[in-house]
Amino acid sequence: MAKVADVWGRFEAFTFSVFLFTLGYIQQAAANNVKTYAAAQIFYSAGATGLQILQQIFIADTSDLLNRAIVSTIPDIPYLLNVWIGPPIASSILKNLSWRWGYGIWAIILPVAYLPLALALSLNQRKASKMGLLPPSPFVGKDWVYTLKSLWFEMDIFGLLLLLVGVALLLIPLTLGASTPGEWSNGSIIAMLVCGLVCLCLFPLWERSPRLAPRAFFPPHLFRSTTVIAGVLIAFFYFSKSCSLWEEFMANDLQWCITFLCNLTFILIFWSFRANQSQPLVTLLRLSPSQRLSRRS
């Protein structure tokens, strides 16, 4: 989604993410079986992740480096209220309507809530275009062959496919290996693991080639930056712990112990309340005394 924002624009990327997010909610609300719900999760996750990334891109575009840490906590402020009002609302919807409306209402709320930001982005983009501040589109007046070729290199489509296919072919066997006939000796499981490793090994080689990837998704100099590599690893382990391991296993365990949805939801999301309480405080504490003085001045 970050690539889409760079090539097409912030407004287009935000709109596309909201569209995927809304489509996922609609599919979840209309699902009649597990397969449909699982398919809906693809669109839901793509839209949710896209919005999370674009929020930080938007903050980086509109704030200086000194204030970026504190400004980046603003999108998480609603969690301070959601902890207290979310569980009662969820229980009321489940009791008076149905579980489908628990997803369906967000297919209405999300696009409506996005309209002010969409209007601001669209108007400012048109204003910048009239003032001549936007670079001309490389696709204007070009045939479709040139456009597709440009998109292939600008989006680094093959590099993205190598990364996505490699990760998918590693995660799918890890999920299905124990339940497949023959388990880990199954030929399809071994083939997916080998192909996934091959794709991940080819990814840095592809990204390092200026001829194959002139607009690399992961530029070669970033492979040599210990700061970038450390940041990626921190994000990987952080989201694996907070979003995958803790949330999934804790929710399943609590469902066996707690009957009332309201109490269950309180426990699951209370950690976000404590985390978002401490974010602004930690951000202010990490500023040096001179930086705090510059903020006051």
GROMACS .gro file of C-alpha atoms in nm:
model
  297
    1MET     CA    1   0.000   0.000   0.000
    2ALA     CA    2   0.295   0.232   0.060
    3LYS     CA    3   0.401   0.170  -0.300
    4VAL     CA    4   0.051   0.259  -0.420
    5ALA     CA    5   0.071   0.584  -0.220
    6ASP     CA    6   0.405   0.673  -0.380
    7VAL     CA    7   0.299   0.593  -0.737
    8TRP     CA    8  -0.067   0.697  -0.743
    9GLY     CA    9  -0.101   0.937  -0.450
   10ARG     CA   10  -0.212   0.956  -0.088
   11PHE     CA   11  -0.579   1.013  -0.167
   12GLU     CA   12  -0.598   0.716  -0.401
   13ALA     CA   13  -0.418   0.489  -0.155
   14PHE     CA   14  -0.643   0.587   0.136
   15THR     CA   15  -0.955   0.540  -0.076
   16PHE     CA   16  -0.841   0.199  -0.196
   17SER     CA   17  -0.767   0.086   0.162
   18VAL     CA   18  -1.106   0.205   0.287
   19PHE     CA   19  -1.272   0.025  -0.005
   20LEU     CA   20  -1.099  -0.303   0.082
   21PHE     CA   21  -1.175  -0.256   0.451
   22THR     CA   22  -1.544  -0.190   0.381
   23LEU     CA   23  -1.566  -0.480   0.137
   24GLY     CA   24  -1.424  -0.710   0.404
   25TYR     CA   25  -1.684  -0.596   0.656
   26ILE     CA   26  -1.966  -0.650   0.406
   27GLN     CA   27  -1.845  -1.001   0.329
   28GLN     CA   28  -1.809  -1.084   0.698
   29ALA     CA   29  -2.162  -0.962   0.770
   30ALA     CA   30  -2.305  -1.165   0.481
   31ALA     CA   31  -2.100  -1.481   0.541
   32ASN     CA   32  -2.295  -1.806   0.574
   33ASN     CA   33  -1.998  -2.040   0.608
   34VAL     CA   34  -1.638  -2.047   0.720
   35LYS     CA   35  -1.500  -2.028   0.364
   36THR     CA   36  -1.677  -1.700   0.292
   37TYR     CA   37  -1.567  -1.556   0.625
   38ALA     CA   38  -1.207  -1.660   0.559
   39ALA     CA   39  -1.220  -1.495   0.215
   40ALA     CA   40  -1.356  -1.180   0.377
   41GLN     CA   41  -1.056  -1.175   0.611
   42ILE     CA   42  -0.828  -1.125   0.310
   43PHE     CA   43  -0.995  -0.797   0.214
   44TYR     CA   44  -1.039  -0.695   0.578
   45SER     CA   45  -0.672  -0.752   0.663
   46ALA     CA   46  -0.550  -0.580   0.346
   47GLY     CA   47  -0.761  -0.274   0.417
   48ALA     CA   48  -0.679  -0.261   0.788
   49THR     CA   49  -0.305  -0.299   0.732
   50GLY     CA   50  -0.314  -0.045   0.450
   51LEU     CA   51  -0.481   0.214   0.672
   52GLN     CA   52  -0.233   0.156   0.954
   53ILE     CA   53   0.060   0.210   0.718
   54LEU     CA   54  -0.096   0.512   0.547
   55GLN     CA   55  -0.169   0.677   0.882
   56GLN     CA   56   0.200   0.677   0.964
   57ILE     CA   57   0.288   0.795   0.611
   58PHE     CA   58   0.038   1.080   0.647
   59ILE     CA   59   0.188   1.173   0.985
   60ALA     CA   60   0.539   1.165   0.840
   61ASP     CA   61   0.424   1.396   0.558
   62THR     CA   62   0.259   1.649   0.789
   63SER     CA   63   0.490   1.663   1.093
   64ASP     CA   64   0.855   1.742   1.158
   65LEU     CA   65   1.100   1.489   1.297
   66LEU     CA   66   1.099   1.642   1.646
   67ASN     CA   67   0.723   1.608   1.696
   68ARG     CA   68   0.667   1.292   1.493
   69ALA     CA   69   0.683   1.052   1.786
   70ILE     CA   70   0.413   1.231   1.984
   71VAL     CA   71   0.198   1.295   1.675
   72SER     CA   72   0.216   0.928   1.576
   73THR     CA   73   0.027   0.840   1.896
   74ILE     CA   74  -0.278   1.047   1.793
   75PRO     CA   75  -0.444   0.770   1.584
   76ASP     CA   76  -0.439   0.547   1.894
   77ILE     CA   77  -0.622   0.794   2.120
   78PRO     CA   78  -0.969   0.643   2.046
   79TYR     CA   79  -0.853   0.323   2.217
   80LEU     CA   80  -0.876   0.513   2.547
   81LEU     CA   81  -1.253   0.537   2.493
   82ASN     CA   82  -1.312   0.213   2.303
   83VAL     CA   83  -1.216   0.008   2.609
   84TRP     CA   84  -1.514   0.142   2.803
   85ILE     CA   85  -1.783   0.192   2.538
   86GLY     CA   86  -1.700  -0.090   2.296
   87PRO     CA   87  -1.796  -0.397   2.505
   88PRO     CA   88  -2.141  -0.266   2.611
   89ILE     CA   89  -2.220  -0.169   2.251
   90ALA     CA   90  -2.111  -0.512   2.123
   91SER     CA   91  -2.326  -0.686   2.384
   92SER     CA   92  -2.625  -0.468   2.299
   93ILE     CA   93  -2.592  -0.538   1.926
   94LEU     CA   94  -2.564  -0.912   1.985
   95LYS     CA   95  -2.866  -0.908   2.216
   96ASN     CA   96  -3.101  -0.680   2.021
   97LEU     CA   97  -2.993  -0.728   1.659
   98SER     CA   98  -2.756  -1.004   1.543
   99TRP     CA   99  -2.387  -1.073   1.514
  100ARG     CA  100  -2.401  -0.970   1.147
  101TRP     CA  101  -2.468  -0.610   1.244
  102GLY     CA  102  -2.154  -0.617   1.455
  103TYR     CA  103  -1.966  -0.617   1.124
  104GLY     CA  104  -2.227  -0.446   0.910
  105ILE     CA  105  -2.236  -0.119   1.103
  106TRP     CA  106  -1.868  -0.063   1.024
  107ALA     CA  107  -1.939  -0.094   0.653
  108ILE     CA  108  -2.146   0.224   0.707
  109ILE     CA  109  -1.942   0.405   0.973
  110LEU     CA  110  -1.600   0.365   0.811
  111PRO     CA  111  -1.677   0.533   0.474
  112VAL     CA  112  -1.868   0.813   0.649
  113ALA     CA  113  -1.581   0.873   0.894
  114TYR     CA  114  -1.336   0.879   0.603
  115LEU     CA  115  -1.523   1.153   0.412
  116PRO     CA  116  -1.361   1.453   0.593
  117LEU     CA  117  -1.010   1.319   0.532
  118ALA     CA  118  -1.098   1.226   0.173
  119LEU     CA  119  -1.232   1.577   0.110
  120ALA     CA  120  -0.922   1.739   0.260
  121LEU     CA  121  -0.683   1.520   0.060
  122SER     CA  122  -0.876   1.567  -0.264
  123LEU     CA  123  -0.908   1.947  -0.232
  124ASN     CA  124  -0.543   1.994  -0.138
  125GLN     CA  125  -0.433   1.766  -0.421
  126ARG     CA  126  -0.636   1.969  -0.672
  127LYS     CA  127  -0.501   2.293  -0.523
  128ALA     CA  128  -0.142   2.170  -0.553
  129SER     CA  129  -0.208   2.063  -0.911
  130LYS     CA  130  -0.340   2.409  -1.007
  131MET     CA  131  -0.036   2.572  -0.845
  132GLY     CA  132   0.195   2.344  -1.044
  133LEU     CA  133   0.342   2.178  -0.737
  134LEU     CA  134   0.260   1.824  -0.846
  135PRO     CA  135   0.490   1.646  -1.094
  136PRO     CA  136   0.319   1.556  -1.422
  137SER     CA  137   0.183   1.205  -1.447
  138PRO     CA  138   0.415   0.977  -1.646
  139PHE     CA  139   0.112   0.795  -1.790
  140VAL     CA  140  -0.059   1.091  -1.960
  141GLY     CA  141  -0.056   1.056  -2.339
  142LYS     CA  142   0.108   0.713  -2.329
  143ASP     CA  143  -0.025   0.389  -2.472
  144TRP     CA  144  -0.130   0.099  -2.252
  145VAL     CA  145   0.188  -0.099  -2.326
  146TYR     CA  146   0.406   0.182  -2.194
  147THR     CA  147   0.174   0.230  -1.896
  148LEU     CA  148   0.187  -0.138  -1.799
  149LYS     CA  149   0.565  -0.145  -1.839
  150SER     CA  150   0.603   0.165  -1.624
  151LEU     CA  151   0.375   0.024  -1.356
  152TRP     CA  152   0.574  -0.302  -1.359
  153PHE     CA  153   0.893  -0.116  -1.267
  154GLU     CA  154   0.739   0.162  -1.055
  155MET     CA  155   0.545  -0.083  -0.836
  156ASP     CA  156   0.823  -0.345  -0.844
  157ILE     CA  157   0.549  -0.602  -0.897
  158PHE     CA  158   0.777  -0.903  -0.938
  159GLY     CA  159   0.973  -0.815  -0.624
  160LEU     CA  160   0.650  -0.785  -0.426
  161LEU     CA  161   0.530  -1.119  -0.564
  162LEU     CA  162   0.855  -1.288  -0.462
  163LEU     CA  163   0.818  -1.158  -0.107
  164LEU     CA  164   0.445  -1.234  -0.075
  165VAL     CA  165   0.464  -1.578  -0.232
  166GLY     CA  166   0.771  -1.667  -0.026
  167VAL     CA  167   0.608  -1.569   0.304
  168ALA     CA  168   0.279  -1.738   0.210
  169LEU     CA  169   0.447  -2.064   0.107
  170LEU     CA  170   0.626  -2.075   0.442
  171LEU     CA  171   0.327  -1.990   0.660
  172ILE     CA  172   0.072  -2.217   0.490
  173PRO     CA  173   0.270  -2.540   0.554
  174LEU     CA  174   0.335  -2.435   0.913
  175THR     CA  175  -0.042  -2.401   0.957
  176LEU     CA  176  -0.153  -2.714   0.771
  177GLY     CA  177   0.146  -2.945   0.820
  178ALA     CA  178   0.022  -3.126   1.130
  179SER     CA  179  -0.329  -3.190   0.986
  180THR     CA  180  -0.222  -3.301   0.636
  181PRO     CA  181  -0.211  -3.676   0.554
  182GLY     CA  182   0.147  -3.784   0.604
  183GLU     CA  183   0.207  -3.465   0.806
  184TRP     CA  184   0.553  -3.318   0.744
  185SER     CA  185   0.656  -3.597   0.506
  186ASN     CA  186   0.376  -3.497   0.267
  187GLY     CA  187   0.517  -3.398  -0.072
  188SER     CA  188   0.303  -3.084  -0.106
  189ILE     CA  189   0.418  -2.955   0.233
  190ILE     CA  190   0.784  -3.010   0.146
  191ALA     CA  191   0.737  -2.850  -0.198
  192MET     CA  192   0.577  -2.538  -0.049
  193LEU     CA  193   0.852  -2.499   0.210
  194VAL     CA  194   1.126  -2.536  -0.053
  195CYS     CA  195   0.957  -2.297  -0.298
  196GLY     CA  196   0.900  -2.044  -0.019
  197LEU     CA  197   1.266  -2.049   0.080
  198VAL     CA  198   1.372  -2.015  -0.284
  199CYS     CA  199   1.145  -1.711  -0.332
  200LEU     CA  200   1.277  -1.544  -0.018
  201CYS     CA  201   1.636  -1.608  -0.128
  202LEU     CA  202   1.565  -1.463  -0.473
  203PHE     CA  203   1.401  -1.151  -0.330
  204PRO     CA  204   1.721  -0.968  -0.217
  205LEU     CA  205   1.898  -1.071  -0.542
  206TRP     CA  206   1.614  -0.923  -0.746
  207GLU     CA  207   1.604  -0.604  -0.538
  208ARG     CA  208   1.980  -0.553  -0.578
  209SER     CA  209   1.963  -0.555  -0.958
  210PRO     CA  210   1.933  -0.198  -1.098
  211ARG     CA  211   1.828  -0.338  -1.436
  212LEU     CA  212   1.555  -0.572  -1.309
  213ALA     CA  213   1.432  -0.349  -1.026
  214PRO     CA  214   1.516   0.017  -1.100
  215ARG     CA  215   1.247   0.125  -0.850
  216ALA     CA  216   1.309  -0.143  -0.591
  217PHE     CA  217   1.052  -0.201  -0.318
  218PHE     CA  218   1.342  -0.257  -0.076
  219PRO     CA  219   1.637  -0.053  -0.213
  220PRO     CA  220   1.982  -0.218  -0.195
  221HIS     CA  221   2.128   0.032   0.053
  222LEU     CA  222   1.862  -0.063   0.308
  223PHE     CA  223   1.997  -0.419   0.318
  224ARG     CA  224   2.320  -0.271   0.459
  225SER     CA  225   2.149  -0.045   0.714
  226THR     CA  226   2.155  -0.201   1.059
  227THR     CA  227   1.899   0.055   1.176
  228VAL     CA  228   1.645  -0.052   0.912
  229ILE     CA  229   1.708  -0.424   0.969
  230ALA     CA  230   1.674  -0.380   1.346
  231GLY     CA  231   1.352  -0.183   1.300
  232VAL     CA  232   1.204  -0.452   1.076
  233LEU     CA  233   1.294  -0.726   1.326
  234ILE     CA  234   1.152  -0.527   1.618
  235ALA     CA  235   0.826  -0.472   1.428
  236PHE     CA  236   0.811  -0.838   1.329
  237PHE     CA  237   0.851  -0.971   1.682
  238TYR     CA  238   0.633  -0.699   1.832
  239PHE     CA  239   0.337  -0.766   1.604
  240SER     CA  240   0.390  -1.140   1.632
  241LYS     CA  241   0.361  -1.111   2.009
  242SER     CA  242   0.084  -0.852   2.042
  243CYS     CA  243  -0.135  -0.923   1.740
  244SER     CA  244  -0.083  -1.290   1.667
  245LEU     CA  245   0.024  -1.494   1.969
  246TRP     CA  246  -0.130  -1.310   2.263
  247GLU     CA  247  -0.453  -1.202   2.097
  248GLU     CA  248  -0.537  -1.531   1.930
  249PHE     CA  249  -0.454  -1.770   2.215
  250MET     CA  250  -0.586  -1.542   2.490
  251ALA     CA  251  -0.921  -1.500   2.314
  252ASN     CA  252  -0.967  -1.875   2.272
  253ASP     CA  253  -0.877  -1.946   2.635
  254LEU     CA  254  -1.109  -1.678   2.770
  255GLN     CA  255  -1.401  -1.804   2.562
  256TRP     CA  256  -1.388  -2.127   2.761
  257CYS     CA  257  -1.389  -1.944   3.093
  258ILE     CA  258  -1.612  -1.640   3.042
  259THR     CA  259  -1.972  -1.654   2.923
  260PHE     CA  260  -2.056  -1.285   2.892
  261LEU     CA  261  -1.929  -1.109   2.579
  262CYS     CA  262  -1.896  -0.777   2.758
  263ASN     CA  263  -1.653  -0.912   3.021
  264LEU     CA  264  -1.457  -1.103   2.759
  265THR     CA  265  -1.411  -0.796   2.541
  266PHE     CA  266  -1.307  -0.583   2.839
  267ILE     CA  267  -1.022  -0.823   2.920
  268LEU     CA  268  -0.908  -0.858   2.559
  269ILE     CA  269  -0.877  -0.487   2.485
  270PHE     CA  270  -0.776  -0.353   2.827
  271TRP     CA  271  -0.410  -0.401   2.735
  272SER     CA  272  -0.456  -0.147   2.453
  273PHE     CA  273  -0.591   0.104   2.708
  274ARG     CA  274  -0.279   0.071   2.924
  275ALA     CA  275  -0.048   0.077   2.621
  276ASN     CA  276  -0.203   0.394   2.478
  277GLN     CA  277  -0.196   0.559   2.820
  278SER     CA  278   0.179   0.515   2.837
  279GLN     CA  279   0.261   0.607   2.475
  280PRO     CA  280   0.245   0.988   2.509
  281LEU     CA  281   0.427   0.975   2.844
  282VAL     CA  282   0.712   0.762   2.708
  283THR     CA  283   0.735   0.985   2.401
  284LEU     CA  284   0.772   1.298   2.613
  285LEU     CA  285   1.025   1.135   2.846
  286ARG     CA  286   1.250   1.033   2.557
  287LEU     CA  287   1.287   1.396   2.449
  288SER     CA  288   1.603   1.566   2.571
  289PRO     CA  289   1.573   1.880   2.791
  290SER     CA  290   1.680   2.102   2.500
  291GLN     CA  291   1.410   1.951   2.279
  292ARG     CA  292   1.146   2.011   2.547
  293LEU     CA  293   1.254   2.376   2.567
  294SER     CA  294   1.233   2.410   2.189
  295ARG     CA  295   0.880   2.266   2.201
  296ARG     CA  296   0.779   2.527   2.461
  297SER     CA  297   0.931   2.810   2.261
   0.00000   0.00000   0.00000
